[in-house]
Short mmCIF file of C-alpha atoms in Angstrom, two decimals:
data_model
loop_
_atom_site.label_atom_id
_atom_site.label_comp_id
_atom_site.label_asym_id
_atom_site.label_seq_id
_atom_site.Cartn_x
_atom_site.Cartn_y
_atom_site.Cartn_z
CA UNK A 3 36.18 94.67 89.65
CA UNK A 4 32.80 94.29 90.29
CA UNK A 5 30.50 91.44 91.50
CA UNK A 6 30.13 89.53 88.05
CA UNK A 7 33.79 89.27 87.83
CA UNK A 8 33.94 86.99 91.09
CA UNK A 9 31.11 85.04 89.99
CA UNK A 10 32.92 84.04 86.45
CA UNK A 11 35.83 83.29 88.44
CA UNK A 12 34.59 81.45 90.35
CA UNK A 13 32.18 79.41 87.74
CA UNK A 14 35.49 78.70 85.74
CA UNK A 15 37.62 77.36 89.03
CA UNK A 16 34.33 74.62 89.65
CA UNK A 17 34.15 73.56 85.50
CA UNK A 18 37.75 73.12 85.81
CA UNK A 19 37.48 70.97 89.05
CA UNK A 20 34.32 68.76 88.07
CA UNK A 21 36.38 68.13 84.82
CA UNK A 22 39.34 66.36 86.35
CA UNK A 23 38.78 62.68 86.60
CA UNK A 24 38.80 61.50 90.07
CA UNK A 25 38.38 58.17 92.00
CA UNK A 26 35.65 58.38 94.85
CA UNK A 27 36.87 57.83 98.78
CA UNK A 28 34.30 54.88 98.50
CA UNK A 29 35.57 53.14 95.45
CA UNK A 30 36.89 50.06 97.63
CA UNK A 31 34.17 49.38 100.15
CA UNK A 32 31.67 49.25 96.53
CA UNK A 33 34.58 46.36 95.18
CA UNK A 34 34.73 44.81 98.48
CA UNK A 35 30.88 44.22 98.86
CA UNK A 36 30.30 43.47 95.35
CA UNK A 37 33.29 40.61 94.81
CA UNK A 38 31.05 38.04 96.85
CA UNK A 39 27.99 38.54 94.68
CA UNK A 40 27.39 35.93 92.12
CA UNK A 41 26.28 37.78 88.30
CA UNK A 42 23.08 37.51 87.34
CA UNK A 43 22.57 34.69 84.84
CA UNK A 44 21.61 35.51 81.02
CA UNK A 45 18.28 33.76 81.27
CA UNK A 46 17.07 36.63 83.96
CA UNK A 47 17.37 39.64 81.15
CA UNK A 48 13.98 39.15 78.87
CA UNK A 49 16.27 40.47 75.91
CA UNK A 50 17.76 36.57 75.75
CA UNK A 51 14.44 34.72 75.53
CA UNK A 52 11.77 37.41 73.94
CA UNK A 53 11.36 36.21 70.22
CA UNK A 54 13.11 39.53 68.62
CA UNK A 55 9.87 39.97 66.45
CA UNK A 56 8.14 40.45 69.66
CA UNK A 57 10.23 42.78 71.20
CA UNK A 58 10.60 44.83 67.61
CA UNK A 59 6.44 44.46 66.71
CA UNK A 60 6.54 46.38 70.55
CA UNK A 61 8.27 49.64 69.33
CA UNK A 62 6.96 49.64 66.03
CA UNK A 63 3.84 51.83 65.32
CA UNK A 64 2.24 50.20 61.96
CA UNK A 65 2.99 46.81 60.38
CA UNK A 66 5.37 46.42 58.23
CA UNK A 67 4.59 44.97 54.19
CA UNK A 68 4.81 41.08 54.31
CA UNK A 69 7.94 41.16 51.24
CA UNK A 70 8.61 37.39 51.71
CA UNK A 71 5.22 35.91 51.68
CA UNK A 72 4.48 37.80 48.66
CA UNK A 73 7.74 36.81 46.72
CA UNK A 74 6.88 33.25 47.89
CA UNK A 75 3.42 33.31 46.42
CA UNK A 76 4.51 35.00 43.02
CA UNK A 77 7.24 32.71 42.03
CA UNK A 78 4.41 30.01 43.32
CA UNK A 79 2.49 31.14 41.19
CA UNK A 80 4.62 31.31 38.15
CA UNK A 81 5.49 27.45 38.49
CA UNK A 82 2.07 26.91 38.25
CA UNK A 83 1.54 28.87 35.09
CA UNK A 84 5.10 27.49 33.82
CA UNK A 85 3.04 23.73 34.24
CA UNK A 86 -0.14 24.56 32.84
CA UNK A 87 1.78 25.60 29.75
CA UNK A 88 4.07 22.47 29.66
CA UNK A 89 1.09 20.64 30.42
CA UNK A 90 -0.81 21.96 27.53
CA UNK A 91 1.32 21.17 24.99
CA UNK A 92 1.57 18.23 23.26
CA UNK A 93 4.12 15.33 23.43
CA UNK A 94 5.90 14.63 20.49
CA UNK A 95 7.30 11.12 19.80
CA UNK A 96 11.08 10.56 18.90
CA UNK A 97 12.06 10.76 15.37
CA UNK A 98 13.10 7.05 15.74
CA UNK A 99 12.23 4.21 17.38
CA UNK A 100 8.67 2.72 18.54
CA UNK A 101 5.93 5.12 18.88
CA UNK A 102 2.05 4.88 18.93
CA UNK A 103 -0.09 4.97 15.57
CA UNK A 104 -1.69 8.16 14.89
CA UNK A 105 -3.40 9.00 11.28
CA UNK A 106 -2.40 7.62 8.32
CA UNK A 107 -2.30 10.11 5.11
CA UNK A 108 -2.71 9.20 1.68
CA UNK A 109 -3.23 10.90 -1.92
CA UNK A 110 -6.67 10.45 -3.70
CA UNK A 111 -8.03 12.30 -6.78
CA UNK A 112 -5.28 15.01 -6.72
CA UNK A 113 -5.68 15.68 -2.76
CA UNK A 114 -4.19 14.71 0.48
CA UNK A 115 -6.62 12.77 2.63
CA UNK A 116 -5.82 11.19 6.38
CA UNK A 117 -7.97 8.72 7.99
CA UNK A 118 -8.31 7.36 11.44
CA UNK A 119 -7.13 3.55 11.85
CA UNK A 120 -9.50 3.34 15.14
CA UNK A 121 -12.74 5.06 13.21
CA UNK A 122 -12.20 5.38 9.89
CA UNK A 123 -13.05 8.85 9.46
CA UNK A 124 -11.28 10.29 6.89
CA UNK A 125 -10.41 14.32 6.26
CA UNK A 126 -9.75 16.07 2.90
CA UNK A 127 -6.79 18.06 3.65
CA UNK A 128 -5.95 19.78 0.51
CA UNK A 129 -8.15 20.79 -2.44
CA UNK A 130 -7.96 22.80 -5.55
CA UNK A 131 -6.84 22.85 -8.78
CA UNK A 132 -3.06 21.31 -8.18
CA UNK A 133 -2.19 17.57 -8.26
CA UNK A 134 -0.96 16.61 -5.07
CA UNK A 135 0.48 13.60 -3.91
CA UNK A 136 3.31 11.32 -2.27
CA UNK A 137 2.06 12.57 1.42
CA UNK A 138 4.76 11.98 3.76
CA UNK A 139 4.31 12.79 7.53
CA UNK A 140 7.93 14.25 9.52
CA UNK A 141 9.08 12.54 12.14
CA UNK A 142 7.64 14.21 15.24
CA UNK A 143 4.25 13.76 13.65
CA UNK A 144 2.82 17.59 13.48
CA UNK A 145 3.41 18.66 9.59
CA UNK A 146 3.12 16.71 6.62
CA UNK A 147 5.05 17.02 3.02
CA UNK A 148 3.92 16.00 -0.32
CA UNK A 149 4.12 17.25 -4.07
CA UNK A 150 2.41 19.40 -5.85
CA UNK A 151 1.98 19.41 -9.33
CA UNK A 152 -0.01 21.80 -11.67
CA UNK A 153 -2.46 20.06 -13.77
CA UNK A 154 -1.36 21.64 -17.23
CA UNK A 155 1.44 19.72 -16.46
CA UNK A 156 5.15 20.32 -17.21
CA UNK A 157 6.68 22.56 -20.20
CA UNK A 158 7.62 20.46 -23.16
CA UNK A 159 10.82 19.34 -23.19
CA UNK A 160 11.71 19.28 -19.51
CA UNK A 161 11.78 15.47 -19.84
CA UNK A 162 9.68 14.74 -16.07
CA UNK A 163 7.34 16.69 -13.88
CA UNK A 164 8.03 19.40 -12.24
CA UNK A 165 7.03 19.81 -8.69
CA UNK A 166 7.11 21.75 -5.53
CA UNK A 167 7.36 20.81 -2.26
CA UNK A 168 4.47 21.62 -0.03
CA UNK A 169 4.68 21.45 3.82
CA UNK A 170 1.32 21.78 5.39
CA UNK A 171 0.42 21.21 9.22
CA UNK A 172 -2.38 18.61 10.87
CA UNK A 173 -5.35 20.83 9.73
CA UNK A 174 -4.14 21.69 6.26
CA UNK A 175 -2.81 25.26 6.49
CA UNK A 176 0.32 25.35 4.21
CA UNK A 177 3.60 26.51 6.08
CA UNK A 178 5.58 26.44 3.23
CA UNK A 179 6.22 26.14 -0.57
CA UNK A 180 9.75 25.62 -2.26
CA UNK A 181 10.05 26.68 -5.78
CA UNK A 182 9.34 24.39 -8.65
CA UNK A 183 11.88 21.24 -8.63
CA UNK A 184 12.49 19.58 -11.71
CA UNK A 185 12.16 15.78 -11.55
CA UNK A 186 11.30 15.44 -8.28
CA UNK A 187 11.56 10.83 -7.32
CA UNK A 188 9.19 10.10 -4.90
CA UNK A 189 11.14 7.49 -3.78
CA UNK A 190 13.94 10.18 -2.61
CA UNK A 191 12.23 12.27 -0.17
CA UNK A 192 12.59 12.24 3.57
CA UNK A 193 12.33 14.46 6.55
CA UNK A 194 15.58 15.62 8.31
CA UNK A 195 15.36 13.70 12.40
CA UNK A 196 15.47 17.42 13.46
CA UNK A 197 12.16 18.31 11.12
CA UNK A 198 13.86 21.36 10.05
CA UNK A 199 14.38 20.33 6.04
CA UNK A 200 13.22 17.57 3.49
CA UNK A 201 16.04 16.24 1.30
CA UNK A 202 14.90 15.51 -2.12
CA UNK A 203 16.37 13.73 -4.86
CA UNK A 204 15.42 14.87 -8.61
CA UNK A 205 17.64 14.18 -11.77
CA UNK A 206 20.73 13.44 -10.61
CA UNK A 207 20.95 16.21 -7.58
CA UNK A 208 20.13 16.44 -3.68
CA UNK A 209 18.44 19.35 -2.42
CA UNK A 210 17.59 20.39 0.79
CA UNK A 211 13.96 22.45 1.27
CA UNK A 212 13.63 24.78 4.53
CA UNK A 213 10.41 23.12 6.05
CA UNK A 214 9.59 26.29 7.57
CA UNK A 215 10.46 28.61 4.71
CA UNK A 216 10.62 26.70 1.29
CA UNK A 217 14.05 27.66 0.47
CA UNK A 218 15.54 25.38 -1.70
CA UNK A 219 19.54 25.14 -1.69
CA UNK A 220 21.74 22.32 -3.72
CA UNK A 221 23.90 19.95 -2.33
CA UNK A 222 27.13 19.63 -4.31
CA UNK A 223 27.60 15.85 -3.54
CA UNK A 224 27.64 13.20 -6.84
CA UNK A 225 24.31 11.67 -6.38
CA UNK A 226 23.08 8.37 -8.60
CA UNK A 227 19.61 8.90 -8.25
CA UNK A 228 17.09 6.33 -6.36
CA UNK A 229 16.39 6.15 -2.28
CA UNK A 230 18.29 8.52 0.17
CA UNK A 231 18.42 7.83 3.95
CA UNK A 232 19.36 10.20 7.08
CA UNK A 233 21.18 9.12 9.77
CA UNK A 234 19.18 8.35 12.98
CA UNK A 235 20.57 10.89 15.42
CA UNK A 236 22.19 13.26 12.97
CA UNK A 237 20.41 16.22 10.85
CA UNK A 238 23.28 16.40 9.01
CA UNK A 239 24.64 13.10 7.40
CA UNK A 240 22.66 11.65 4.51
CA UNK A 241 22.98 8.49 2.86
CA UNK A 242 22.68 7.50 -0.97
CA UNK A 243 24.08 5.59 -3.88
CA UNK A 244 26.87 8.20 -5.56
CA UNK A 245 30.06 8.65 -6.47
CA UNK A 246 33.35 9.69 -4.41
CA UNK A 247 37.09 9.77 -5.56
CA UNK A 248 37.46 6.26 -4.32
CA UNK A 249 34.59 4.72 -7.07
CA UNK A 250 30.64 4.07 -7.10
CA UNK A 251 28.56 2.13 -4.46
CA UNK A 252 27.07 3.71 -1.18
CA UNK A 253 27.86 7.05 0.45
CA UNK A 254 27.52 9.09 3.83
CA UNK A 255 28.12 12.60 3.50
CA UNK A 256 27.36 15.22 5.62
CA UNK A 257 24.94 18.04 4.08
CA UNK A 258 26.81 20.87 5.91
CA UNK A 259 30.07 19.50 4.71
CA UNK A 260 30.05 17.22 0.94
CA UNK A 261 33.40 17.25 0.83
CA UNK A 262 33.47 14.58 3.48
CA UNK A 263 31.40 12.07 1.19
CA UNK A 264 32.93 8.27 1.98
CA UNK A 265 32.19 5.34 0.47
CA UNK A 266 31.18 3.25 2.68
CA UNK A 267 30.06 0.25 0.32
CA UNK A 268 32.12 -0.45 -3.49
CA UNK A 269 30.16 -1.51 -6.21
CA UNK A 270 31.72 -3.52 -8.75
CA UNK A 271 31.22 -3.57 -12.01
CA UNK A 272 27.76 -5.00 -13.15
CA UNK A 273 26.46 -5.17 -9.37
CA UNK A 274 23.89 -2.16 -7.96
CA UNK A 275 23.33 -1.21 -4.78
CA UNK A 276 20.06 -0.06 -3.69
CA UNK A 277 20.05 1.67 -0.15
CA UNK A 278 17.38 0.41 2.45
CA UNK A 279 18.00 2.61 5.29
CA UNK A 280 20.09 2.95 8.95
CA UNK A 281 19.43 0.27 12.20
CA UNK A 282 17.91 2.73 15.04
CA UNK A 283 21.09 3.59 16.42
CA UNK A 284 22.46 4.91 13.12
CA UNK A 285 25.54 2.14 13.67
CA UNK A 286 24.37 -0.45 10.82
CA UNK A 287 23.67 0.25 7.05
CA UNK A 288 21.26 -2.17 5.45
CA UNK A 289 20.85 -2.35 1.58
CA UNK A 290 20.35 -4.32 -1.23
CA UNK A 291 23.21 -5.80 -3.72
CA UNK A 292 21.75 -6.86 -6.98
CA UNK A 293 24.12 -8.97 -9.19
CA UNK A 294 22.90 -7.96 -12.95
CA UNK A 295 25.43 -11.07 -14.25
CA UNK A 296 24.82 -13.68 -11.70
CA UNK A 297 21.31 -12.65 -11.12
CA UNK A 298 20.91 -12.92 -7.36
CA UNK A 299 19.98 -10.13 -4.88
CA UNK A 300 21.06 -10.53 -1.36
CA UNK A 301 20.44 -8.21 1.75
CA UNK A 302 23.28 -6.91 3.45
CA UNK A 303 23.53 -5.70 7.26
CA UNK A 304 27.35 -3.40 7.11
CA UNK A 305 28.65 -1.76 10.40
CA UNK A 306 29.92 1.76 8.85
CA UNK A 307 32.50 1.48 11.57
CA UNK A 308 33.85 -1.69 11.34
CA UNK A 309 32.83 -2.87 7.73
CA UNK A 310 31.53 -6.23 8.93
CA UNK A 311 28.20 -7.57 6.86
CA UNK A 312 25.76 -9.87 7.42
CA UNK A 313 24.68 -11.48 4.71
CA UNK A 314 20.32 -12.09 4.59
CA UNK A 315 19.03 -14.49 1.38
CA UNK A 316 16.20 -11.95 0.28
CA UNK A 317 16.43 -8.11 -0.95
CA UNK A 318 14.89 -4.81 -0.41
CA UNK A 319 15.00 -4.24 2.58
CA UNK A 320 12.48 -2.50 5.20
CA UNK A 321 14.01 -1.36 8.96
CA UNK A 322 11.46 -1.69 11.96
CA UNK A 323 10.91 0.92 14.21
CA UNK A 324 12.54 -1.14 16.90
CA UNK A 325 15.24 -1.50 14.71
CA UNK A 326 15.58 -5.21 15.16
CA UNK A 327 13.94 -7.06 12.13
CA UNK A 328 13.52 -6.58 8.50
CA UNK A 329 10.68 -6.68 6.02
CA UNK A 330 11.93 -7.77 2.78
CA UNK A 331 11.34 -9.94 -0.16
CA UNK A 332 12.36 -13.70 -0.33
CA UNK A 333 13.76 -15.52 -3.18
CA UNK A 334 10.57 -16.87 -3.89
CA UNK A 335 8.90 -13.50 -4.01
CA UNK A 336 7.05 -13.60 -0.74
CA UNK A 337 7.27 -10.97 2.15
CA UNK A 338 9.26 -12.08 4.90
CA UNK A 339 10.77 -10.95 7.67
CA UNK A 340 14.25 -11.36 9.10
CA UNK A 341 16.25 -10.70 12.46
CA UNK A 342 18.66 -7.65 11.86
CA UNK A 343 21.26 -9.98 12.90
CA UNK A 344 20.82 -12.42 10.59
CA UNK A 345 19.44 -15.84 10.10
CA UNK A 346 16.35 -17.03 7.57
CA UNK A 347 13.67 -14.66 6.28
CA UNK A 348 10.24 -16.49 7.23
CA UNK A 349 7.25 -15.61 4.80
CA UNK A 350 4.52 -14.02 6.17
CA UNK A 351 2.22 -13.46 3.31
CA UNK A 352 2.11 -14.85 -0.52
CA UNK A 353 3.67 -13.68 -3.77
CA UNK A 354 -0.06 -11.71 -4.28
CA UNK A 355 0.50 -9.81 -1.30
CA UNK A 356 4.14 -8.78 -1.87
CA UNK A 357 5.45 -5.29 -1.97
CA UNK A 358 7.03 -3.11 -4.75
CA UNK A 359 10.19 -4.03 -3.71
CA UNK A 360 11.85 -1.70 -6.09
CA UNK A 361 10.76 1.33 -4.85
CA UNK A 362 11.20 2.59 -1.32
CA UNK A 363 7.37 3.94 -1.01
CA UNK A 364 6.03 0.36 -1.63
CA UNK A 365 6.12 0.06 2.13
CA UNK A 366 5.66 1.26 5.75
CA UNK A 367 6.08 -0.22 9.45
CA UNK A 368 3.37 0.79 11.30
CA UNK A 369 4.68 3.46 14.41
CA UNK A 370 4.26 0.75 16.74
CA UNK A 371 5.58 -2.38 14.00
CA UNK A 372 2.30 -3.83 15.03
CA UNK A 373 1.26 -4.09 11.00
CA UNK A 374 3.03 -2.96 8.31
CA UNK A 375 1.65 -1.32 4.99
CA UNK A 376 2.06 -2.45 1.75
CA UNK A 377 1.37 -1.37 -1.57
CA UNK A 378 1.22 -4.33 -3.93
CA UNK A 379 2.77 -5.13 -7.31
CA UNK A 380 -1.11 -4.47 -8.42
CA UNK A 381 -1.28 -0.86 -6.72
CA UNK A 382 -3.38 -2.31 -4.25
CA UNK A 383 -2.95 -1.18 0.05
CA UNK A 384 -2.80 -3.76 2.22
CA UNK A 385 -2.31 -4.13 6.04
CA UNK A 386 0.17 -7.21 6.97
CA UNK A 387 1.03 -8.80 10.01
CA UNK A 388 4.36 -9.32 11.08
CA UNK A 389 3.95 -12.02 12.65
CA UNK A 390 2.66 -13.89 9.97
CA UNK A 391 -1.44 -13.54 11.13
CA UNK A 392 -4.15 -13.62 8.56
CA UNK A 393 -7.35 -11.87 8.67
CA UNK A 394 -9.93 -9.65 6.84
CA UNK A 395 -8.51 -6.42 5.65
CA UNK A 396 -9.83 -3.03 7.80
CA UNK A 397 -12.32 -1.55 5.11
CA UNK A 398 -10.30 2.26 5.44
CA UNK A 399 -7.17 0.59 3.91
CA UNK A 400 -8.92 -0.06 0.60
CA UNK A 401 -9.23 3.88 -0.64
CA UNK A 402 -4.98 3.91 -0.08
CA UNK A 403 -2.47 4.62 2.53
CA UNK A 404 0.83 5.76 2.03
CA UNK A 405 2.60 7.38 5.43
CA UNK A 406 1.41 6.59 9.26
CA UNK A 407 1.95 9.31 11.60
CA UNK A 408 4.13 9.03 14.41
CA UNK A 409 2.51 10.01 18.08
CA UNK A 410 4.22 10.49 21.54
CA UNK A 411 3.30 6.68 23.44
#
């Protein structure tokens, strides 16, 4: 043994001694002295009251990237832009109801012109070699639809023209063309509420034209020929004068769906029935009944869901915007107009400045029913008032006017 081996010995005897846990000698006079003293109250350690930003912003040694403030400004910023871009574009009115008067379009010479009510400027918005006509504006006032015809005229034979259907936007640019249509009635062509199709009658068959493509499909319903209405509210239910299982007279059916064609109004043997169009909440059909042996026309107001009419003493029918009176023709052959609930049809104008009453063109409410256009039994346009008012004629209504655009009020 030498003198390393005591040291290790005795190196291991103290590790082993510190290691054992032991209670000082002076454990209870430390308890005894420290029961009487009262703890030191939270609001004495800075920890409690320091903001914790403070204290952290103390240890650190560079700033650290503001994340928040920056999210904050960027989604800030992007409601802005998301405004400015909502802001920028324009309103567009309701497909029905009242809205404010915006151009007016019209065919002259073989072209589409518009003109502005308040100035009287007018814009050629078509030209070539084609015969265009029968302007019609769609609903949300941006894009207009007419016909187009060539010159040369049809093939022999075909017994009609043959047109296409040409949808062009405010300034003119064409957005699209359907393929020729055989037959085409001016009186039968109106924009879907949705703006997304024009239905067309033309010898005996509905089609349906893609306003954004041209693209012409059939609808397999028995039409009768003459007007054709939609249904305010519904892109998809049309009505017309056809034929279902259950006889002749007036039908709904739903484009997406012929199958479901009702009658909704009979028509007797000898008596026609000339569609006028829907009330504004698509609730009330109004039309014409025209007794070939008795020789009388009357207007009728028919709830589709109930089948109640209300029987008016004139005929063919024009719906307000508001959907709450009716320009027709009285007995006597002057333009009146009539509550939509019935009652007497007070002439506003004389025989000379009645409307075509036979065709469904040969008049327009205005967008806000503040005048109506006519187009007289001489070919003639003419600006009436409602309420009955006389007064010089605006000199831009003498070169024609056919459809008024609707604008957002």
């Amino acid at each position: 043994m030498n003198r390393h081996d005591a040291l290790e010995r005795e190196l291991t005897a103290w590790f082993v001694d510190t290691a054992v846990p032991r209670t000082p000698d002076y454990t209870t006079d430390i308890v005894q002295r420290t029961a009487t003293v009262r703890q030191r109250p939270r609001w004495a350690f800075p920890e409690r009251w320091l903001p914790v930003s403070v204290v952290a912003f103390r240890r650190r040694t560079a700033p650290s990237f503001p994340w928040r403030a920056v999210a904050a400004l960027a989604i800030l910023a992007l409601l802005l832009a998301a405004v400015v871009v909502v802001g920028s574009q324009p309103r567009l009115p309701p497909p029905f109801g009242l809205a404010r008067n915006g151009l007016i379009a019209y065919a002259k010479d073989g072209d589409i012109l518009t003109v502005d009510p308040a100035t009287g400027a007018r814009t050629w918005i078509t030209s070539g070699n084609e015969d265009d006509r029968d302007p019609r504006w769609s609903l949300d006032g941006t894009r207009i639809a007419f016909l187009r015809n060539l010159l040369a005229g049809p093939p022999i034979g075909t017994g009609g023209t043959i047109d296409s259907v040409v949808v062009i936007d405010r300034e003119g640019s064409v957005l699209a063309k359907s393929r020729h249509i055989p037959g085409i009635d001016p009186d039968a062509v109106a924009w879907s509420p949705d703006g997304r199709s024009i239905a067309v009658g033309a010898n005996g068959d509905i089609y349906l034209v893609g306003a954004a493509d041209g693209i012409v499909s059939w609808v397999p319903v028995a039409y009768m020929g003459l007007d054709l209405y939609w249904r305010p509210g519904d892109s998809r239910e049309i009505l017309f004068p056809g034929r279902t299982a259950e006889g002749a007279g007036l039908v709904v059916a739903n484009v997406d769906d012929p199958a479901s064609a009702t009658l909704i109004a009979a028509s007797p043997e000898g008596v026609a029935l000339r569609p006028n169009g829907w009330t504004v909440d698509g609730r009330r059909v109004v039309y014409t009944r025209i007794d070939e042996s008795a020789g009388s026309v009357s207007l009728r107001v028919l709830d589709v869901a109930t089948r109640v009419e209300t029987v008016i003493d004139a005929g063919f029918a024009h719906v307000s915007n508001d959907g709450i009176r009716l320009l027709a023709i009285d007995p006597s052959g002057k333009p009146c107009i009539a509550s939509i609930d019935g009652g007497p049809c007070i002439a506003i104008a004389d025989t000379g400045q009645a409307y075509q009453g036979m065709h469904a063109a040969g008049a327009h409410w205005a967008p806000d029913d503040e005048s109506i256009i006519v187009r007289t039994t001489q070919d003639r346009a003419l600006l009436l008032d409602p309420t009955g008012g006389t007064g010089e004629q605006p000199a831009w209504v003498a070169a024609g006017a056919e459809s008024w655009q609707r604008v957002a009020r």
